[in-house]
Short mmCIF file of N, CA and C in Angstrom, two decimals:
data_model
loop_
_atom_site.label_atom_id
_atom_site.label_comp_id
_atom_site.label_asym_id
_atom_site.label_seq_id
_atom_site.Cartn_x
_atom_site.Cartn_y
_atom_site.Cartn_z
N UNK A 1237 70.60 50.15 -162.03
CA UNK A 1237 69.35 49.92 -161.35
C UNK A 1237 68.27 50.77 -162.01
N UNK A 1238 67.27 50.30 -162.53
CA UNK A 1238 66.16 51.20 -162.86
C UNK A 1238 65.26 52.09 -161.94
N UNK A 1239 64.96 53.05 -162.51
CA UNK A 1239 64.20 53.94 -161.42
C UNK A 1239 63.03 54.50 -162.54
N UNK A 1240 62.13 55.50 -162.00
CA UNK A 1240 60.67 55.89 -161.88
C UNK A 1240 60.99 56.86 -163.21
N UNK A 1241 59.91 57.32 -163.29
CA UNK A 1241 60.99 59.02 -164.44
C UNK A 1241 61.32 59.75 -163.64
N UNK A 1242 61.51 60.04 -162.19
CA UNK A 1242 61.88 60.76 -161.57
C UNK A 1242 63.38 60.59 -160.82
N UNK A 1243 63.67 59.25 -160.87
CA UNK A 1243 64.88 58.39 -160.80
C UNK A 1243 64.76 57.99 -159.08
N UNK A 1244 63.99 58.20 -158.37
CA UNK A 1244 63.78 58.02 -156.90
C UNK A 1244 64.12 56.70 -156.17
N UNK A 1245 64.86 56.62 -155.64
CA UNK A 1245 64.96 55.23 -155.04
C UNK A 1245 64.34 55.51 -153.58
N UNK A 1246 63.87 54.58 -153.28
CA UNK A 1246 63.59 53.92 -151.39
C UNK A 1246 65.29 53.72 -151.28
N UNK A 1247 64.66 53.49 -149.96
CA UNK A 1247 65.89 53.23 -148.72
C UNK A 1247 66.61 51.59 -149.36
N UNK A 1248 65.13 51.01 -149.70
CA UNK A 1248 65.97 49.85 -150.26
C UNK A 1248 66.40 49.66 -151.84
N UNK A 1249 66.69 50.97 -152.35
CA UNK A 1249 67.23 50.41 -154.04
C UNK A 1249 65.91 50.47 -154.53
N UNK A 1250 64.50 50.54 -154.49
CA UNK A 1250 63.48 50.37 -155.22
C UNK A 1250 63.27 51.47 -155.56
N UNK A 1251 62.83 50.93 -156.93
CA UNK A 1251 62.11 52.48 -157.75
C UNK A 1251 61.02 53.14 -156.64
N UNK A 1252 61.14 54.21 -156.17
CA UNK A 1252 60.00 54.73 -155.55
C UNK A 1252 58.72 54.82 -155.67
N UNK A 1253 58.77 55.15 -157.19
CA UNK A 1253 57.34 55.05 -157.86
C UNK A 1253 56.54 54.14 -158.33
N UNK A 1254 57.52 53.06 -158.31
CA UNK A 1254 57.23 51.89 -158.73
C UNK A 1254 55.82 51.17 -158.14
N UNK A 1255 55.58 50.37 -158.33
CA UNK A 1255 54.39 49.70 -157.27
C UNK A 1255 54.63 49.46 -156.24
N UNK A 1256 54.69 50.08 -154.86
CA UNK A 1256 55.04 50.08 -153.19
C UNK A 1256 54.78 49.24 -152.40
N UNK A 1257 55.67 48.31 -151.71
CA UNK A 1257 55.27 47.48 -150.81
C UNK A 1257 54.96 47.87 -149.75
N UNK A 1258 54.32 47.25 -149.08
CA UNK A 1258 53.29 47.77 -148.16
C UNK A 1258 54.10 47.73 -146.47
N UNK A 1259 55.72 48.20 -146.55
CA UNK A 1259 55.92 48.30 -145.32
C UNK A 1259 55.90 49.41 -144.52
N UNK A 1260 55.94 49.71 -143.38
CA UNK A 1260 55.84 50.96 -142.49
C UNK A 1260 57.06 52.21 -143.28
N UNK A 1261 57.86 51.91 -143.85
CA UNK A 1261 58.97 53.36 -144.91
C UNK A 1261 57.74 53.31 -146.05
N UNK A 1262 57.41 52.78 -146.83
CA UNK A 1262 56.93 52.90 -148.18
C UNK A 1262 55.42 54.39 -147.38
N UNK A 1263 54.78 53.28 -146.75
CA UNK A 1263 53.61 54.48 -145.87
C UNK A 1263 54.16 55.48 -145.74
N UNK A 1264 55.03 55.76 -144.74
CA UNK A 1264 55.94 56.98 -144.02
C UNK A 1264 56.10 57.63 -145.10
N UNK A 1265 56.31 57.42 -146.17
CA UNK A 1265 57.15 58.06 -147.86
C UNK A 1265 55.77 58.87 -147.93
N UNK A 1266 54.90 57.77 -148.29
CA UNK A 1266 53.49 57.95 -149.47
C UNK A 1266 52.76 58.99 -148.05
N UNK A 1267 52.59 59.01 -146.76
CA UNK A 1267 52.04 59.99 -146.24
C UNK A 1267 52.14 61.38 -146.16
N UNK A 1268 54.23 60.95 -145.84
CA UNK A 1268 54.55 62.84 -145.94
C UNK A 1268 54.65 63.36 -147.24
N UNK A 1269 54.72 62.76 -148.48
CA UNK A 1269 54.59 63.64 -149.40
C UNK A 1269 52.97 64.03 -150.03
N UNK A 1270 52.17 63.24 -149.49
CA UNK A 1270 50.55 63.50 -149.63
C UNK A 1270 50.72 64.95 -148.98
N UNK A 1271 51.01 64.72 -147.72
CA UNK A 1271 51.03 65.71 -146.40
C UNK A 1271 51.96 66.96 -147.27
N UNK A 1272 53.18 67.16 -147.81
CA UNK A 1272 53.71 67.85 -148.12
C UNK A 1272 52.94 68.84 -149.50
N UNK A 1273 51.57 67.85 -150.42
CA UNK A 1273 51.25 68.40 -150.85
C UNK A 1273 49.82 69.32 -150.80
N UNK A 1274 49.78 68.46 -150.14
CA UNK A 1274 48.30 69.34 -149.37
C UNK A 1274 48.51 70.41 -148.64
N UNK A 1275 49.90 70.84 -148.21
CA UNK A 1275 49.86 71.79 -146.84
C UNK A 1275 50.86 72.69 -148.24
N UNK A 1276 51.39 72.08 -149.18
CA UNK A 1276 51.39 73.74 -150.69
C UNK A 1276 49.95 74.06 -150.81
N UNK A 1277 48.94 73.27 -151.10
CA UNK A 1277 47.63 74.11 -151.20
C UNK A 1277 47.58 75.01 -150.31
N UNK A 1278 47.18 74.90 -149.05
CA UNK A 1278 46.85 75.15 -147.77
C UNK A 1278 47.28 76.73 -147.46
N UNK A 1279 49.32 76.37 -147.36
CA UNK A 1279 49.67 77.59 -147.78
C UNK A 1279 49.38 78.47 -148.51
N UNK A 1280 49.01 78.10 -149.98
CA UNK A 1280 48.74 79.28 -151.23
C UNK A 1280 47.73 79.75 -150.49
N UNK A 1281 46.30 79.29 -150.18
CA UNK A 1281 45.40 79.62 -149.77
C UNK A 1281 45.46 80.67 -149.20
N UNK A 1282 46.23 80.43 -147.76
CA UNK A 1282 46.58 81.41 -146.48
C UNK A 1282 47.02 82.61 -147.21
N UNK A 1283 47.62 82.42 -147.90
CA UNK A 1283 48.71 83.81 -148.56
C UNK A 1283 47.52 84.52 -149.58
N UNK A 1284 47.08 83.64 -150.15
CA UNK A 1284 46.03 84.45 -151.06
C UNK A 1284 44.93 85.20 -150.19
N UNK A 1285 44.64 84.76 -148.78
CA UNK A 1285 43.64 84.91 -148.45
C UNK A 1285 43.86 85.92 -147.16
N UNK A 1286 45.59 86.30 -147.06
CA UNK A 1286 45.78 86.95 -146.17
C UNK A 1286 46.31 86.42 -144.39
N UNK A 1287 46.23 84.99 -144.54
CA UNK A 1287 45.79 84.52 -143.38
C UNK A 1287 47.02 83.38 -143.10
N UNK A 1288 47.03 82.75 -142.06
CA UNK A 1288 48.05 82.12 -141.41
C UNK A 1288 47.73 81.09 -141.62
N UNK A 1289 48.74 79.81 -142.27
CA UNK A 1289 48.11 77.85 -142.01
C UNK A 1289 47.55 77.64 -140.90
N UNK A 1290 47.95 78.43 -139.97
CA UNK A 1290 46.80 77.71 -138.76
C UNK A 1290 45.39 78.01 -138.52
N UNK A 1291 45.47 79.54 -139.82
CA UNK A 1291 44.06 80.03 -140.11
C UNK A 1291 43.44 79.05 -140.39
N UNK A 1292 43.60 78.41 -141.60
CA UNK A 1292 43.48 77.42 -142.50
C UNK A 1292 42.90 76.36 -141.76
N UNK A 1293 43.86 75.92 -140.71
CA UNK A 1293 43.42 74.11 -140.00
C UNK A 1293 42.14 74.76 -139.09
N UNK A 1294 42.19 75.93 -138.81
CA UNK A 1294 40.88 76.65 -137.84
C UNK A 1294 39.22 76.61 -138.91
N UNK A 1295 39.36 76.51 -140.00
CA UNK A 1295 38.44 76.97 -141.09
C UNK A 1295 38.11 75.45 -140.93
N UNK A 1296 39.07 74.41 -141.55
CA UNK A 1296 38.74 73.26 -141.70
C UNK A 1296 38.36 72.83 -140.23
N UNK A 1297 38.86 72.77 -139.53
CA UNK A 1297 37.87 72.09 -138.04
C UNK A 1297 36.60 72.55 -137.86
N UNK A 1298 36.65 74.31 -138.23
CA UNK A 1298 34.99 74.72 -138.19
C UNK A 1298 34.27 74.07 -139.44
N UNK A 1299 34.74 73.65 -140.42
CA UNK A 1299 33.92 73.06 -141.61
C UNK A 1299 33.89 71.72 -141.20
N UNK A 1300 34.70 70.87 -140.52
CA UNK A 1300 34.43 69.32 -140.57
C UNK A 1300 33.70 69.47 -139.12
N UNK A 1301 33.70 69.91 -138.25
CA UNK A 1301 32.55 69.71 -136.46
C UNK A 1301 31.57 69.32 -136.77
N UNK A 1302 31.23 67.83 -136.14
CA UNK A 1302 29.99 67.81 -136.04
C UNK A 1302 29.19 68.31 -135.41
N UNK A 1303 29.65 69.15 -134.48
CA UNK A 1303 28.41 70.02 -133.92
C UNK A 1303 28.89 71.66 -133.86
N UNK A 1304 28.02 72.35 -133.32
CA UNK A 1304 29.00 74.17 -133.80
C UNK A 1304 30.21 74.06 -132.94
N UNK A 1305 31.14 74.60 -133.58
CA UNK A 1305 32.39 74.74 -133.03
C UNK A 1305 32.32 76.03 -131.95
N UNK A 1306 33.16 75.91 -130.86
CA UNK A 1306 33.34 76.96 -129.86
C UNK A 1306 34.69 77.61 -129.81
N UNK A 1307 35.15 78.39 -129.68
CA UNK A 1307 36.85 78.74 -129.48
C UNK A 1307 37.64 77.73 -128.47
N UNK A 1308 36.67 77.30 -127.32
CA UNK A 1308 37.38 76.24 -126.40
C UNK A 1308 38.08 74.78 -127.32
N UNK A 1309 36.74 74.54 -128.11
CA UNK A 1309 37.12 73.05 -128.67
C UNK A 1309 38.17 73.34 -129.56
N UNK A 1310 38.22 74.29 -130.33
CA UNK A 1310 39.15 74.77 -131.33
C UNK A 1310 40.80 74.61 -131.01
N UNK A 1311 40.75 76.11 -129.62
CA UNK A 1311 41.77 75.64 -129.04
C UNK A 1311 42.22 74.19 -128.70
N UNK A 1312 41.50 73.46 -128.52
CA UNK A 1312 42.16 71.94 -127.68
C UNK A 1312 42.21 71.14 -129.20
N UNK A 1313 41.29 71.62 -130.36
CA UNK A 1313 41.66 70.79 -131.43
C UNK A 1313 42.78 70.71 -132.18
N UNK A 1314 43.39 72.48 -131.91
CA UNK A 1314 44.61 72.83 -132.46
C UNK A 1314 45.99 72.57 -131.47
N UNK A 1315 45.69 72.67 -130.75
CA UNK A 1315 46.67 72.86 -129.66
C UNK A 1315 47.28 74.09 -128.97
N UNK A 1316 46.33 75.24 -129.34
CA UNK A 1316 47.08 76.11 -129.21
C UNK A 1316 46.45 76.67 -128.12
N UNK A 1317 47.42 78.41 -127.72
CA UNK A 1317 47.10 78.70 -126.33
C UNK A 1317 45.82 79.88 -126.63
N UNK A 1318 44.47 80.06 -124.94
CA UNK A 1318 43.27 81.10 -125.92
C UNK A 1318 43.96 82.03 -126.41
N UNK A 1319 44.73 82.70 -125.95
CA UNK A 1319 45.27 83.62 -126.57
C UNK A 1319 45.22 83.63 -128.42
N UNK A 1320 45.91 82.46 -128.62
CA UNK A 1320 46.32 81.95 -129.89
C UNK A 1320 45.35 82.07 -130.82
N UNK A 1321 44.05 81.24 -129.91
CA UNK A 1321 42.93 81.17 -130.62
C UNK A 1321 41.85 82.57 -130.50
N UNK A 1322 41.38 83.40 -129.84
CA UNK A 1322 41.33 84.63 -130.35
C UNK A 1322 41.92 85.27 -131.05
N UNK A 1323 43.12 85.08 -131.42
CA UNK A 1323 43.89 85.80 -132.69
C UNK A 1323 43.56 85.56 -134.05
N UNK A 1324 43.55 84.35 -133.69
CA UNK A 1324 43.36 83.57 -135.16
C UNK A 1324 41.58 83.51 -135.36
N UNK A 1325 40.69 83.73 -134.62
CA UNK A 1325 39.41 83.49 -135.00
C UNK A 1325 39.34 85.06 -135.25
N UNK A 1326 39.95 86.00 -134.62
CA UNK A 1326 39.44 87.68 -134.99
C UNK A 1326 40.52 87.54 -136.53
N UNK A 1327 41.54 87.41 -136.69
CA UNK A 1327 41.53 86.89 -138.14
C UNK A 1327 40.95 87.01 -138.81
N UNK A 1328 39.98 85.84 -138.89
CA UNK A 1328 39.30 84.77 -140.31
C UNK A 1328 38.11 86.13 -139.30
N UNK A 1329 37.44 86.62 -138.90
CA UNK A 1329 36.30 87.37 -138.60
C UNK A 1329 36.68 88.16 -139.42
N UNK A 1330 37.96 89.38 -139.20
CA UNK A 1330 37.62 90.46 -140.13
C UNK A 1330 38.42 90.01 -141.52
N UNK A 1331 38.56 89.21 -141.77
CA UNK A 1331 38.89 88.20 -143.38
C UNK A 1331 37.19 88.00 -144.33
N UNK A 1332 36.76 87.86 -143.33
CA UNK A 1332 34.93 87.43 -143.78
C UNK A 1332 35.36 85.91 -143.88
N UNK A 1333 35.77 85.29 -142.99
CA UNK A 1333 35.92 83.61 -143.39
C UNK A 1333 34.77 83.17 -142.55
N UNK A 1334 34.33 83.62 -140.74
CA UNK A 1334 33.79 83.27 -139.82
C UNK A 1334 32.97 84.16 -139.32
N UNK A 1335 31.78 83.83 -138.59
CA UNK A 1335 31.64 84.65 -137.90
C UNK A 1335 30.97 84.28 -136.25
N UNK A 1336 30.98 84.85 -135.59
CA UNK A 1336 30.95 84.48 -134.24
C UNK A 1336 29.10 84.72 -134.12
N UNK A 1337 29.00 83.76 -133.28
CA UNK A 1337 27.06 83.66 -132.66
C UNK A 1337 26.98 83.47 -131.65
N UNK A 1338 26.40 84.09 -130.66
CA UNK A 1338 25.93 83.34 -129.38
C UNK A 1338 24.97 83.05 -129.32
N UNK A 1339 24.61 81.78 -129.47
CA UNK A 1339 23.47 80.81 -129.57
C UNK A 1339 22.44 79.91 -128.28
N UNK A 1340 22.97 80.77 -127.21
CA UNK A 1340 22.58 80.07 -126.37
C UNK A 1340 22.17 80.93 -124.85
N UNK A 1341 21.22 80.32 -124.26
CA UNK A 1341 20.85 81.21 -123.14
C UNK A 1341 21.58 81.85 -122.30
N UNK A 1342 22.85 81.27 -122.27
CA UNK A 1342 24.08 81.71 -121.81
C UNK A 1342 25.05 81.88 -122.67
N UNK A 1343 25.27 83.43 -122.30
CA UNK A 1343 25.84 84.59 -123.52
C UNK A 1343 27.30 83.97 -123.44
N UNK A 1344 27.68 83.40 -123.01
CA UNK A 1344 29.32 83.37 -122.87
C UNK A 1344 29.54 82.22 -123.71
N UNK A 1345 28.26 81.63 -123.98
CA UNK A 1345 28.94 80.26 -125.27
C UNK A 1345 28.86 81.16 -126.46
N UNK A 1346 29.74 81.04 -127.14
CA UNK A 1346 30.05 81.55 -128.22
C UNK A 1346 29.90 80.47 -129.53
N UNK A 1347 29.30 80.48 -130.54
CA UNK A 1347 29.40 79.20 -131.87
C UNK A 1347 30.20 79.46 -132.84
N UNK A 1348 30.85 78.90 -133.74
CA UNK A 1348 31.77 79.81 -134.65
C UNK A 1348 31.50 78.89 -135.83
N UNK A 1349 30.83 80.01 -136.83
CA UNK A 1349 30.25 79.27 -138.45
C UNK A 1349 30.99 79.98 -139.37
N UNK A 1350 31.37 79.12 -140.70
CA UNK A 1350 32.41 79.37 -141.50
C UNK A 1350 30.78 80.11 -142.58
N UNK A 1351 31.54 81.46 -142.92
CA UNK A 1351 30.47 82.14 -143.62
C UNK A 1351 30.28 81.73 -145.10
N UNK A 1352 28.92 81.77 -145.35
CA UNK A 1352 28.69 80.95 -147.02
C UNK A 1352 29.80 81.25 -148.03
N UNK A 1353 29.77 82.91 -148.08
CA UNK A 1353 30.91 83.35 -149.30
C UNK A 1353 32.27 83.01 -148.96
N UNK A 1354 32.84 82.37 -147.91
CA UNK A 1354 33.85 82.24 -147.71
C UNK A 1354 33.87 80.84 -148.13
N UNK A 1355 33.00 80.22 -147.49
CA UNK A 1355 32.70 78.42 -148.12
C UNK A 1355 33.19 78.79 -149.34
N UNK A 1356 32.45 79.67 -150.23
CA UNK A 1356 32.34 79.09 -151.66
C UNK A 1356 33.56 79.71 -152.07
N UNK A 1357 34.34 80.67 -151.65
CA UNK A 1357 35.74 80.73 -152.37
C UNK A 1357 36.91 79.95 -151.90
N UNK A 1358 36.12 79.19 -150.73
CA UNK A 1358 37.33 77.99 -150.57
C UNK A 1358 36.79 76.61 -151.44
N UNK A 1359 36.22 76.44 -152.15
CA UNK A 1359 35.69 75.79 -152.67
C UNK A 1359 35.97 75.73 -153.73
N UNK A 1360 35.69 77.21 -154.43
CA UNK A 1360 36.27 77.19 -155.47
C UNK A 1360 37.72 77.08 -155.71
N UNK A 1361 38.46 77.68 -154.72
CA UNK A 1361 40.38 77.35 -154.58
C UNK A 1361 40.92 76.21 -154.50
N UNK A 1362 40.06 75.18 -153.84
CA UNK A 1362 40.15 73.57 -153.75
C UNK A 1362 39.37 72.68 -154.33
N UNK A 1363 39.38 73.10 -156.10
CA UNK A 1363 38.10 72.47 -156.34
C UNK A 1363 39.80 71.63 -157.36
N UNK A 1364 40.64 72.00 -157.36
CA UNK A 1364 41.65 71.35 -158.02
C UNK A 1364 42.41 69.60 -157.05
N UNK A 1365 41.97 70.00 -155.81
CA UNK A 1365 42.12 68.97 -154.88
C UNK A 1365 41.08 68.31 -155.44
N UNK A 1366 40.07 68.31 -155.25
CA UNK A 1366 38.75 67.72 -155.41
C UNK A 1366 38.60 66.87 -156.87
N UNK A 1367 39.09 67.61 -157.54
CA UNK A 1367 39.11 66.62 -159.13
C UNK A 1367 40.12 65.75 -158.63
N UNK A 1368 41.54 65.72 -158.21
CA UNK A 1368 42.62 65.54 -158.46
C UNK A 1368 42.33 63.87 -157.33
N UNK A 1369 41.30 64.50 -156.51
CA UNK A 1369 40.79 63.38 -155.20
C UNK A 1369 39.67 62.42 -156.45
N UNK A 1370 39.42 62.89 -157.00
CA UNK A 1370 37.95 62.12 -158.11
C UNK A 1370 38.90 61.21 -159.03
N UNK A 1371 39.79 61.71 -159.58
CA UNK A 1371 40.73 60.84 -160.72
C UNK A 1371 41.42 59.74 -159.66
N UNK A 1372 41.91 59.72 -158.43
CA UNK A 1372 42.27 59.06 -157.62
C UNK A 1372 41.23 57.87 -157.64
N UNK A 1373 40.27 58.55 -157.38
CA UNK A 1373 39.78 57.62 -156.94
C UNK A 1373 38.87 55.86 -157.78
N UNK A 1374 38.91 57.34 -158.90
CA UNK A 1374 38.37 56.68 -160.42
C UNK A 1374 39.30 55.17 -160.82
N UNK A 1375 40.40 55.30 -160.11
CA UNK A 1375 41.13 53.52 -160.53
C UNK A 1375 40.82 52.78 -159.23
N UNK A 1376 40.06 53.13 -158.69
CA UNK A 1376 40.00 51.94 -157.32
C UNK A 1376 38.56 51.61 -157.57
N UNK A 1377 38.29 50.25 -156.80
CA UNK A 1377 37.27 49.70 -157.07
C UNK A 1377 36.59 49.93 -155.72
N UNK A 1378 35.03 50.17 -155.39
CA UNK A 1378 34.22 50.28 -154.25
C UNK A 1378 35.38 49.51 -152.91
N UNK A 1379 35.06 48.31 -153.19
CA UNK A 1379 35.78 47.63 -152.48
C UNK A 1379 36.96 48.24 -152.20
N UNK A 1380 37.75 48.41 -152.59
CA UNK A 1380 39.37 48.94 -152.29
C UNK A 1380 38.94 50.36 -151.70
N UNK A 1381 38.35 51.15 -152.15
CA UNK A 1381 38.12 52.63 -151.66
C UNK A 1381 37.51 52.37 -150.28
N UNK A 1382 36.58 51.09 -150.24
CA UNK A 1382 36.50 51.34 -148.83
C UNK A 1382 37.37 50.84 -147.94
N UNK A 1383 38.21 49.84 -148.18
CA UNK A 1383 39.64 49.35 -147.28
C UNK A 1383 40.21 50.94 -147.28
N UNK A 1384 40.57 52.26 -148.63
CA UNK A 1384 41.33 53.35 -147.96
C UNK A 1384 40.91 54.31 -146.64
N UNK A 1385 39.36 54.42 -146.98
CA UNK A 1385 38.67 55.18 -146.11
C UNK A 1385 38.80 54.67 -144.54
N UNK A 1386 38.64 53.24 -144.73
CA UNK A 1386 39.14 52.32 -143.25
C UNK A 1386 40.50 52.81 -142.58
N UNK A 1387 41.43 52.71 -143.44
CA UNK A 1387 42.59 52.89 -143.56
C UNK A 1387 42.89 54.35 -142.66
N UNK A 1388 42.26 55.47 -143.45
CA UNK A 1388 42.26 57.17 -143.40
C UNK A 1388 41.75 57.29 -142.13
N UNK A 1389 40.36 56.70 -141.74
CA UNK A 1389 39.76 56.83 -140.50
C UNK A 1389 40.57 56.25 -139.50
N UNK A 1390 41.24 55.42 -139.70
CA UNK A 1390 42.17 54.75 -138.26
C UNK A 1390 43.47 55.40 -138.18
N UNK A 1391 44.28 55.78 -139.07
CA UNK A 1391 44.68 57.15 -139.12
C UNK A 1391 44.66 58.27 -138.40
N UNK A 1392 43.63 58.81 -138.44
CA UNK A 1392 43.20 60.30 -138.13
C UNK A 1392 43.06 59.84 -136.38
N UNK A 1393 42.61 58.16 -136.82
CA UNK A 1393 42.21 57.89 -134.89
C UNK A 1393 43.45 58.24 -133.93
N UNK A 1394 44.14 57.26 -134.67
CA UNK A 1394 45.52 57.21 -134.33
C UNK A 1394 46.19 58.54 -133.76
N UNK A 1395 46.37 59.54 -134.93
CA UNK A 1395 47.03 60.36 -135.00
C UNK A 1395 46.28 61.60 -134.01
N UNK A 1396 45.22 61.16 -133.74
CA UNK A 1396 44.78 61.94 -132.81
C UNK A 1396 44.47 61.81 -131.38
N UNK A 1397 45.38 61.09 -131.15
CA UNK A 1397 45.61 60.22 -129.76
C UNK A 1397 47.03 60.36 -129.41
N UNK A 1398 47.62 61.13 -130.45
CA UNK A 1398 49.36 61.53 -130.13
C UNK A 1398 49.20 63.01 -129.29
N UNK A 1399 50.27 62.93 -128.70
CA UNK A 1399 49.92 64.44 -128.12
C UNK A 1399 51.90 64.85 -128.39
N UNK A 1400 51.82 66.06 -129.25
CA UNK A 1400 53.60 66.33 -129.27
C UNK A 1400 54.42 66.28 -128.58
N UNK A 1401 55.50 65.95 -129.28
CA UNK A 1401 56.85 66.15 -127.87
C UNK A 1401 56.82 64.80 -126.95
N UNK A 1402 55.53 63.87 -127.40
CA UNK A 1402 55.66 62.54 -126.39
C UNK A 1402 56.91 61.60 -127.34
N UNK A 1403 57.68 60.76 -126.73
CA UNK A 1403 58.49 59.71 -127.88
C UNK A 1403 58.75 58.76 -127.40
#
């Protein structure tokens, strides 16, 4: 049976690498190893930077919010307990990743902004994602890139409508 240069078969005898049919295993394959490689970045990061992966998913929720992030939303974005999330935001505070504002007439809202120099050395640490996302993307045509983005966004919908431990 022929295989990939990596010799990988699917569940069904197919070269893995081969050109993928589009059933629910081929996805499942092509997601967790996306997923498996993004969360080696993620990690290096944390370790280089001193800080925990969940530091990490805390940085990125404060960088993707559309509006200022609070420790409440954080917590419920992560799942974790306040406890959890004061740990992890005094963290990335004395890291220089964040820093805390109270922005509002009422002192007890708290805003939480990812600090410029921290932007830019995560930026610069993931600027190897970022090419690696550009060459990707460089063989797809408008059209097709926007069926993935369709794709990614219903996704994220999806996947964020699961709550753990449900089956």
């Amino acid at each position: 049976m022929a295989t990939g240069n990596d010799g990988k078969l699917d569940r069904g005898g197919r070269d893995a690498d081969a050109s993928p049919p589009s059933d629910l295993y081929a996805f499942a394959v092509r997601l967790r190893r996306m997923n498996g490689e993004i969360n080696r970045l993620v990690h290096g990061f944390a370790g280089d930077h001193g800080l925990h992966a969940t530091d990490v998913q805390a940085l990125a929720a404060i960088l993707d919010a559309e509006e200022p992030m609070t420790p409440k939303r954080l917590r419920e974005h992560l799942g974790l307990t306040s406890g959890a999330v004061t740990a992890c935001v005094d963290r990335l505070e004395r890291a220089g990743h964040v820093r805390r504002v109270r922005e509002s007439s009422d002192r007890r809202v708290v805003h939480l902004h990812y600090v410029s120099d921290a932007r830019s050395a995560a930026r610069t640490y993931f600027r190897p994602l970022a090419e690696a996302t550009q060459a990707a993307r460089s063989r797809f045509t408008e059209d097709e890139l926007s069926v993935v983005l369709r794709f990614l966004m219903a996704m994220n919908e999806e996947l964020s409508g699961i709550t753990p431990g449900e089956g």
